[in-house]
Coordinates of N, CA and C in Angstrom, one line a residue:
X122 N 3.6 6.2 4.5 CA 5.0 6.4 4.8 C 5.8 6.3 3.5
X123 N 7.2 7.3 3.3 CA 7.5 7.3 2.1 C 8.4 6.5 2.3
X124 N 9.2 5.9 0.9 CA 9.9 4.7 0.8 C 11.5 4.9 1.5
X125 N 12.1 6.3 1.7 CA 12.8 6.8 2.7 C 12.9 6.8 3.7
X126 N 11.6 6.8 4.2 CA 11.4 6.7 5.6 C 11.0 5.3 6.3
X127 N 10.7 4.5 5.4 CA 10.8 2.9 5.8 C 12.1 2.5 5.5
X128 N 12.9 3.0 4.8 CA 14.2 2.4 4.8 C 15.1 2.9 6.3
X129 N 15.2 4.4 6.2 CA 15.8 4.8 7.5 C 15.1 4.0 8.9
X130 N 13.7 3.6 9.1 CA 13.2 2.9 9.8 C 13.6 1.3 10.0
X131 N 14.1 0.8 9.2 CA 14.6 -0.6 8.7 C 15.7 -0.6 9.5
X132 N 16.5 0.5 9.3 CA 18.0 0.4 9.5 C 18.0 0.7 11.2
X133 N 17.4 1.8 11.3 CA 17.3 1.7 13.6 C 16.3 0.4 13.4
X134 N 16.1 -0.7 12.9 CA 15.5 -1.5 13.5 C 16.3 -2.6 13.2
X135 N 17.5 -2.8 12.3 CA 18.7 -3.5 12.2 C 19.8 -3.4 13.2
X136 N 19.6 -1.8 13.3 CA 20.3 -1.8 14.9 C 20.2 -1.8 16.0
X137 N 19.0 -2.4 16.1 CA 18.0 -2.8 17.2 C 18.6 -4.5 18.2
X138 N 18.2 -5.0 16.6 CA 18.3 -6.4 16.3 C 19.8 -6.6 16.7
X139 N 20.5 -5.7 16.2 CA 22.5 -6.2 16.6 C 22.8 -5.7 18.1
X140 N 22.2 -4.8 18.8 CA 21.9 -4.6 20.8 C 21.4 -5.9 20.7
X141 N 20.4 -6.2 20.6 CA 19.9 -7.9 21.7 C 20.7 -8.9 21.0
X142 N 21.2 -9.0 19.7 CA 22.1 -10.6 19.5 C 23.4 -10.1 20.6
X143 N 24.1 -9.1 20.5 CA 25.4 -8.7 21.4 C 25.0 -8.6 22.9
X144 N 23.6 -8.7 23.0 CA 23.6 -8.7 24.6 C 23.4 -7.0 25.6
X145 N 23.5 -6.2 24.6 CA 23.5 -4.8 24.5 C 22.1 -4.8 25.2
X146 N 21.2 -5.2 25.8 CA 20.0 -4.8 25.9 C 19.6 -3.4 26.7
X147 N 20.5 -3.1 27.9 CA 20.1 -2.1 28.5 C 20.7 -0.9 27.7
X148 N 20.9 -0.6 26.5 CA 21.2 0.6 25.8 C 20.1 0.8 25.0
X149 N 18.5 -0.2 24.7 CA 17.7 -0.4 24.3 C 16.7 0.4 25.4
X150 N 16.1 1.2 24.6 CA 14.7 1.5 25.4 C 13.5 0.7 25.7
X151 N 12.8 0.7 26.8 CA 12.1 -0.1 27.9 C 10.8 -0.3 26.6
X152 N 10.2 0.3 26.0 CA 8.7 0.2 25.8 C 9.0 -0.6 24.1
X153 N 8.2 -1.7 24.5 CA 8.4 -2.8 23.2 C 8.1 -2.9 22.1
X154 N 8.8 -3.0 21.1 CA 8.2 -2.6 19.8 C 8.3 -3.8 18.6
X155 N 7.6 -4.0 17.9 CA 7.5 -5.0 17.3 C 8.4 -4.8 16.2
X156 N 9.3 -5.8 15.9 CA 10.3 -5.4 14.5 C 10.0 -6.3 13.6
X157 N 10.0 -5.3 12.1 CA 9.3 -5.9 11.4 C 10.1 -6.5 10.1
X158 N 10.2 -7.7 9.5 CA 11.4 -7.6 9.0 C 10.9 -7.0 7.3
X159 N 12.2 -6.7 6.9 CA 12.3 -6.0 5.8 C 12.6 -6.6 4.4
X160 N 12.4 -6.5 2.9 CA 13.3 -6.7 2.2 C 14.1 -5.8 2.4
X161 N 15.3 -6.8 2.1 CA 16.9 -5.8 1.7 C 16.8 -5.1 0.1
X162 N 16.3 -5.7 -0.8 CA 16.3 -4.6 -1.8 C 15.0 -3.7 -2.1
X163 N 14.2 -4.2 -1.8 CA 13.0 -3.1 -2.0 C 12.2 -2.5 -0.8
X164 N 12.6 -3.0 0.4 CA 12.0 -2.7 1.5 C 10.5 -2.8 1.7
X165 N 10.4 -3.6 1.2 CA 8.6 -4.7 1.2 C 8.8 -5.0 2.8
X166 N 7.5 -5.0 3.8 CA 7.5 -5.9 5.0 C 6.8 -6.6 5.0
X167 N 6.2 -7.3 3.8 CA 5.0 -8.3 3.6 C 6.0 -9.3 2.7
X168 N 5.5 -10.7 3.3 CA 6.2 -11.8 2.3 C 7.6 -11.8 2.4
X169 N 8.4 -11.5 3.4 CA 9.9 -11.6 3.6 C 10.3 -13.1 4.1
X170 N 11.0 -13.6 3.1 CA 11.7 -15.1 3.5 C 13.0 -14.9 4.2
X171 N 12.8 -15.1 5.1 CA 14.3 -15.1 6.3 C 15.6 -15.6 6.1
X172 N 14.9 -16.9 5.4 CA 16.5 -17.4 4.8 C 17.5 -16.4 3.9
X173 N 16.5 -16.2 3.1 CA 17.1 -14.9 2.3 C 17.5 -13.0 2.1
X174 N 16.3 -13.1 3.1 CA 15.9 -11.7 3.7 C 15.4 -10.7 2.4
X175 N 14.6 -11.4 1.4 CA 14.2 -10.4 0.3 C 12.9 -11.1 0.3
X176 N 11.8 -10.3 -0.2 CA 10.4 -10.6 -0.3 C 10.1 -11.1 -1.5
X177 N 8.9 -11.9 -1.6 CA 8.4 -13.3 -2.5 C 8.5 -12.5 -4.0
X178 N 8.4 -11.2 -4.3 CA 8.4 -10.6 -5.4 C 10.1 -10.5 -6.1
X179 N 10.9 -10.3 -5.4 CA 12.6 -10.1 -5.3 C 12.9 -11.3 -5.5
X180 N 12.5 -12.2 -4.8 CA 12.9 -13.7 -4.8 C 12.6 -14.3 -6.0
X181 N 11.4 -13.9 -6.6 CA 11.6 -14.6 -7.8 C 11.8 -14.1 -9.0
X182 N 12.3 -12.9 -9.1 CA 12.5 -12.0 -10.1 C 14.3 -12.5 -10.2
X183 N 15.0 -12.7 -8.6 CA 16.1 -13.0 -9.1 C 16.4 -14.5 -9.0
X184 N 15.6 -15.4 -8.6 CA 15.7 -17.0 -9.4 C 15.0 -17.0 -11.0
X185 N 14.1 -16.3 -11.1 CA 14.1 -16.4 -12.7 C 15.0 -16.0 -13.9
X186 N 16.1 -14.6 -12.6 CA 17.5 -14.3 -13.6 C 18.8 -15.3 -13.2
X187 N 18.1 -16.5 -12.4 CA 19.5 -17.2 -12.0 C 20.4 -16.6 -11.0
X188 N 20.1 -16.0 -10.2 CA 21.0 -14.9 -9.3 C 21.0 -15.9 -8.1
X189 N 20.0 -16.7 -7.4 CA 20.1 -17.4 -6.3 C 20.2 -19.2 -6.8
X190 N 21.3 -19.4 -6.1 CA 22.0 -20.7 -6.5 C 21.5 -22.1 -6.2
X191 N 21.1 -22.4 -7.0 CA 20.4 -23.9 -6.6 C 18.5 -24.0 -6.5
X192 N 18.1 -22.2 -7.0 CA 17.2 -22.4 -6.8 C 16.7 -22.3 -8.3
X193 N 15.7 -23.4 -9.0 CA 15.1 -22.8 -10.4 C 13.1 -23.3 -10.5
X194 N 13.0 -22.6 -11.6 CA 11.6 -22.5 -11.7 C 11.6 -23.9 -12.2
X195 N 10.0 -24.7 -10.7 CA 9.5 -25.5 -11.4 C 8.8 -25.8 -12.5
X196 N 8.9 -27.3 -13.3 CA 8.0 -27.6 -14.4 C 8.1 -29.4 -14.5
X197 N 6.8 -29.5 -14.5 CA 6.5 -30.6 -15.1 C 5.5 -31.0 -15.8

């Protein structure tokens, strides 16, 4: 699957996710589908930390540029 087409797939699955927090459920079709979560910048679905919503690759590419606050590379 090209990287297009898991993004467009990301997004009807973001709008998936905003029908059941709003309660919307019956505008949702019956047969159940597993949602998978995404990075927001690269659209990885392996290794996605929820707190942040970007995958273990993204996450540390931007704590090692200082971009996420409070977080730094350990050393001792």
């Amino acid at each position: 699957m090209s990287t297009t087409a898991k993004r467009v797939e990301h997004e009807n699955n973001l709008k998936k996710i905003e029908l059941h927090k709003t309660g919307k459920k019956k505008m949702l079709p019956r047969d159940r589908i597993r949602i998978r979560m995404r990075c927001r910048l690269c659209g990885r679905s392996r290794a996605v930390y929820r707190k942040f919503g970007v995958c273990r690759i993204c996450f540390r590419n931007m704590a090692s540029q200082g971009l996420i606050p409070g977080v730094q590379k350990a050393s001792w």
